[in-house]
């Protein structure tokens, strides 16, 4: 049976509908082509996604926050800890550049372009893949992933992932940024803190930044973050902000009012303060009782110092405490702003340090460095912490910062790699918890993406081959859905600045060229968190298996081990001689002129003496 003909008006309507559908499909395809490469997951759609603030401290040790046993006043960090979860087994690289590369990429730092600290790079590593000294173009960028996933992205503070505008945060996906490109700088002015660079450089939103006359790094970075968030509110997007403080990297500097709070606090010496911190950690349930705190080589007894030395080192630690206290005050200022603007309850806070505490007093490193600091900074006890001063607190106070763990920044000891890490997620993660399972710095990127409801990227992004993130999200463990972050079959390797380590389950193998004997050691960290008992002889099969897995790690990540005889301190001087000579040019010229004047004066003096001698000689 032939169907009845379609009336003309209905046929026109159908034709018009088909045309509209075709246009809609074409438009949707065009929009899809322009849409972000990373769309929010289905779970994130239809609900308000949280803001995320990441507070990154520099060179703070495991015990430096009040929430980890410190006597330093950090009530705002402690408040975040109370509302969230403290980790006691979170690890980073042992140096800042490598840690930051892994935070931003989710892959091992050799794949991310920061195989070692650029300032101490070994001769055989220079120019090799993985040692570019900037966030690799072959690695994902967290800023880009968050931006493409629908977040407004803001960065303030120390970047340390590449020099120049083309390597600044704005080139890697950050909407707004104020960034110090180097590893550190003075906190009061645009001035280098060490003879590693000719100038300290900040970039702001694509232009060279000019610092205000009243610049102080802690305050300025938080001022800018608040401004960025406020300016972005009309856009209606959730935001992801990183505040990467210079505190408490050297030079240690703080306002007098903050230093004076601790004026007499450290006169008891480092052994007393360290013991008190450990006891508080036991009371807080962070550490087991009965641990025997290790003492590093070159460690000194407080009683062996002269009275002037004791006063000097007590003041140095007071400056350290004042600087961290001041940073915490500005963290509180940021939280107060979010509270006033109605955003705090929907903001995730993550707080951590980039590595363990730093033991090196650069102004005492060697004769050239001593001369440079004497020529450029005030080093007297009354000036410490003020504008124009340089201070670092030294190995013994760094050991206090890392309580109860051994060794320091730049080593593979737990004191160099185990750091405070806090996550607060209102409404999703119960407050007051303690996470004791192992986690690593490469887990940060997957965790942030998981919180934001953004899928983890693969090997390709926007048509380009990139290194797939290797970390795991910590969110399932934090929400009680998983018991651990890493199953016991996972292996996590690390190498940098002559320090080597591999973690698997409860075990760790480690070797240190600096502050170590250069030999491999095996530890069971669950039973022996302070690495006091070497198990190589007792459990040779486990050691052999882990050493084999470490060799696989080296191969898979393109690691170039430093040349034989490598010493990071000697390499620091060797790598930076040209900068040191240029910075000391005026001093050297003055010294040469003085020596020349003395020689000329001596010559004329000798001639004058001889002339007088001849005149007065008897005929």
GROMACS .gro file of C-alpha atoms in nm, residues 72-75 218 258 261-262 320-330:
model
   19
   72UNK     CA    1   5.752   2.722   6.607
   73UNK     CA    2   5.412   2.891   6.595
   74UNK     CA    3   5.229   2.774   6.281
   75UNK     CA    4   4.861   2.789   6.388
  218UNK     CA    5   5.611   3.595   5.202
  258UNK     CA    6   5.883   3.772   6.427
  261UNK     CA    7   5.942   3.599   6.950
  262UNK     CA    8   6.214   3.334   6.955
  320UNK     CA    9   6.458   3.049   6.082
  321UNK     CA   10   6.164   3.022   6.322
  322UNK     CA   11   6.060   3.383   6.260
  323UNK     CA   12   6.064   3.331   5.883
  324UNK     CA   13   5.843   3.020   5.903
  325UNK     CA   14   5.615   3.188   6.159
  326UNK     CA   15   5.579   3.483   5.919
  327UNK     CA   16   5.493   3.256   5.625
  328UNK     CA   17   5.223   3.093   5.838
  329UNK     CA   18   5.075   3.434   5.919
  330UNK     CA   19   5.035   3.504   5.548
   0.00000   0.00000   0.00000
